[in-house]
Amino acid sequence: MTEKLAKAPAVGDVLPAIEIPITLQRLVMEAGANRDFSLMHHDSAVAQSAGASAAFANTFFLMGMFERLVRNWAGSCIRFKKIGPLKMLNFNVVGDTLLFRGKVVAIDEVERGEKWLLNLWCESERGQTTTCMVEVIKE
Amino acid sequence: MSDVGWGLWGSWEETEACLNTVVGEWWGPDPVEPGSIRRWLEPKEFDCAIHTDVGAARAVGFPDLVAPASMVFSYGVAPYWSPGDSSKSIDDEPTQIQIPVIFNVPAPCNKSFATSMEVEFNEPLYPGDVVGCVSRLIDIQRKTLKVGPGAFLRQEDTYTKQSGEVIAVANLDIFRFYVEQGVTK
């Protein structure tokens, strides 16, 4: 995926959505890879003591998925300037199928190209669980 | 939120004494390399050649393959055990990921949760880079939410390479609060 966008983006463009099921295996793989071994992210009993129905995805996973959402859409031609604020509104638990979505909300000229402001979010069957603003630079 | 070692107990005066001070400082144990990048991409089903193929990365201006931007957190996590550390016993509490405003800053609280995070990136991460992190407590806002009385604590994390270049600066907001059950002192 090194290609550039087929056409320049415009405000209001919608990013192709990504669907991903949350299984305990995925959370364990994620913990091993991102080094966040907090128990609530792989131990459902601990997660339930925190009010979740099961083990739930950690912040590093959500940030990484938002990064994937942007790369899937824009390819390799952009650089990440800012991710956030990322706000956690609800747990993303084992058994959920998450849908990551987004749209372009602003395009501004900057010194070395354009800055694209993206409004991203994650949904489960309980509605929006996470929101995240992202700024990328297209040189 | 959890009852497992969920924060350092202390007074609000002790919390205030930590404001604008360094509350944590460490180096991630492992350099950036292709294997850890691949394992990070795997559970996200994240397919982008600049993270796995040097040629693809060079084609868009990077000098080498580049780690995903948000991997800075993973490379900056402190080791859970290092040579010379004591061995764990079965009854010991699990080792926690470093979140200094929870585990190093005293507060009269026994629960906490993260509410928001943002990060600004300055420099990409390339193979061979090692990541250090310095954490400061930069804001305290006392507040009572429906879960209990507590405070929003803002932790600013500055991630640097071994060369001193700043990779990223992150702000993490944690709400620490007190509930009657399961007090951890």
mmCIF file of C-alpha atoms in Angstrom, chain B residues 33-120:
data_model
loop_
_atom_site.group_PDB
_atom_site.id
_atom_site.type_symbol
_atom_site.label_atom_id
_atom_site.label_comp_id
_atom_site.label_asym_id
_atom_site.label_seq_id
_atom_site.Cartn_x
_atom_site.Cartn_y
_atom_site.Cartn_z
ATOM 1 C CA GLU B 33 13.275 -3.677 14.649
ATOM 2 C CA PRO B 34 11.147 -5.376 11.974
ATOM 3 C CA GLY B 35 9.995 -8.312 14.125
ATOM 4 C CA SER B 36 8.303 -6.213 16.792
ATOM 5 C CA ILE B 37 6.724 -4.031 14.095
ATOM 6 C CA ARG B 38 5.299 -7.124 12.381
ATOM 7 C CA ARG B 39 3.875 -8.445 15.651
ATOM 8 C CA TRP B 40 2.280 -5.032 16.353
ATOM 9 C CA LEU B 41 0.670 -4.926 12.888
ATOM 10 C CA GLU B 42 -0.631 -8.517 13.146
ATOM 11 C CA PRO B 43 -3.536 -8.197 15.619
ATOM 12 C CA LYS B 44 -4.763 -5.084 13.840
ATOM 13 C CA GLU B 45 -4.588 -6.703 10.384
ATOM 14 C CA PHE B 46 -2.668 -3.567 9.410
ATOM 15 C CA ASP B 47 -1.186 -3.813 5.922
ATOM 16 C CA CYS B 48 1.050 -0.906 4.944
ATOM 17 C CA ALA B 49 4.320 -1.594 3.167
ATOM 18 C CA ILE B 50 6.305 1.341 4.600
ATOM 19 C CA HIS B 51 6.255 -0.547 7.917
ATOM 20 C CA THR B 52 7.600 -3.802 6.476
ATOM 21 C CA ASP B 53 9.470 -3.034 3.249
ATOM 22 C CA VAL B 54 12.531 -0.784 3.079
ATOM 23 C CA GLY B 55 12.032 -0.131 -0.624
ATOM 24 C CA ALA B 56 8.436 0.998 -0.133
ATOM 25 C CA ALA B 57 9.474 3.309 2.704
ATOM 26 C CA ARG B 58 12.315 4.824 0.665
ATOM 27 C CA ALA B 59 9.952 5.353 -2.265
ATOM 28 C CA VAL B 60 7.995 7.874 -0.178
ATOM 29 C CA GLY B 61 10.987 9.613 1.356
ATOM 30 C CA PHE B 62 11.861 7.692 4.486
ATOM 31 C CA PRO B 63 15.508 6.604 4.880
ATOM 32 C CA ASP B 64 14.510 3.150 6.160
ATOM 33 C CA LEU B 65 11.348 1.261 7.000
ATOM 34 C CA VAL B 66 9.419 3.261 9.535
ATOM 35 C CA ALA B 67 7.514 2.123 12.627
ATOM 36 C CA PRO B 68 3.838 3.093 12.859
ATOM 37 C CA ALA B 69 3.600 6.449 14.647
ATOM 38 C CA SER B 70 1.638 5.141 17.614
ATOM 39 C CA MET B 71 4.218 2.398 18.245
ATOM 40 C CA VAL B 72 6.196 5.028 20.152
ATOM 41 C CA PHE B 73 4.160 4.040 23.221
ATOM 42 C CA SER B 74 5.072 0.374 22.927
ATOM 43 C CA TYR B 75 8.793 1.028 22.421
ATOM 44 C CA GLY B 76 8.611 3.413 25.373
ATOM 45 C CA VAL B 77 7.076 0.957 27.848
ATOM 46 C CA ALA B 78 9.429 0.209 30.734
ATOM 47 C CA PRO B 79 10.535 -3.410 31.162
ATOM 48 C CA TYR B 80 8.366 -5.581 33.417
ATOM 49 C CA TRP B 81 11.451 -7.414 34.639
ATOM 50 C CA SER B 82 15.166 -6.815 34.145
ATOM 51 C CA PRO B 83 18.272 -8.828 35.042
ATOM 52 C CA GLY B 84 18.985 -8.245 38.718
ATOM 53 C CA ASP B 85 15.330 -7.739 39.654
ATOM 54 C CA SER B 86 13.853 -10.125 42.218
ATOM 55 C CA SER B 87 11.656 -12.998 41.109
ATOM 56 C CA LYS B 88 7.892 -12.804 41.437
ATOM 57 C CA SER B 89 5.957 -14.978 43.884
ATOM 58 C CA ILE B 90 2.517 -16.348 43.160
ATOM 59 C CA ASP B 91 0.907 -13.989 45.690
ATOM 60 C CA ASP B 92 2.613 -10.848 44.403
ATOM 61 C CA GLU B 93 0.506 -8.271 42.639
ATOM 62 C CA PRO B 94 0.987 -8.260 38.861
ATOM 63 C CA THR B 95 3.494 -5.756 37.532
ATOM 64 C CA GLN B 96 1.646 -2.768 36.089
ATOM 65 C CA ILE B 97 2.414 -0.774 32.995
ATOM 66 C CA GLN B 98 4.100 2.530 33.897
ATOM 67 C CA ILE B 99 1.467 5.221 34.391
ATOM 68 C CA PRO B 100 3.218 7.471 36.906
ATOM 69 C CA VAL B 101 0.218 9.658 37.769
ATOM 70 C CA ILE B 102 -1.456 6.488 39.038
ATOM 71 C CA PHE B 103 1.404 4.486 40.497
ATOM 72 C CA ASN B 104 4.004 7.106 41.469
ATOM 73 C CA VAL B 105 1.839 10.081 42.501
ATOM 74 C CA PRO B 106 0.162 9.708 45.896
ATOM 75 C CA ALA B 107 -3.535 10.594 46.142
ATOM 76 C CA PRO B 108 -6.442 9.676 48.453
ATOM 77 C CA CYS B 109 -7.928 7.485 45.733
ATOM 78 C CA ASN B 110 -8.362 3.786 45.151
ATOM 79 C CA LYS B 111 -9.744 3.665 41.605
ATOM 80 C CA SER B 112 -8.933 5.330 38.332
ATOM 81 C CA PHE B 113 -9.642 5.327 34.644
ATOM 82 C CA ALA B 114 -8.225 7.035 31.565
ATOM 83 C CA THR B 115 -10.520 9.557 29.932
ATOM 84 C CA SER B 116 -8.559 11.087 27.083
ATOM 85 C CA MET B 117 -5.225 10.960 25.323
ATOM 86 C CA GLU B 118 -3.522 12.931 22.606
ATOM 87 C CA VAL B 119 -0.083 12.819 21.058
ATOM 88 C CA GLU B 120 1.864 15.082 18.722
#
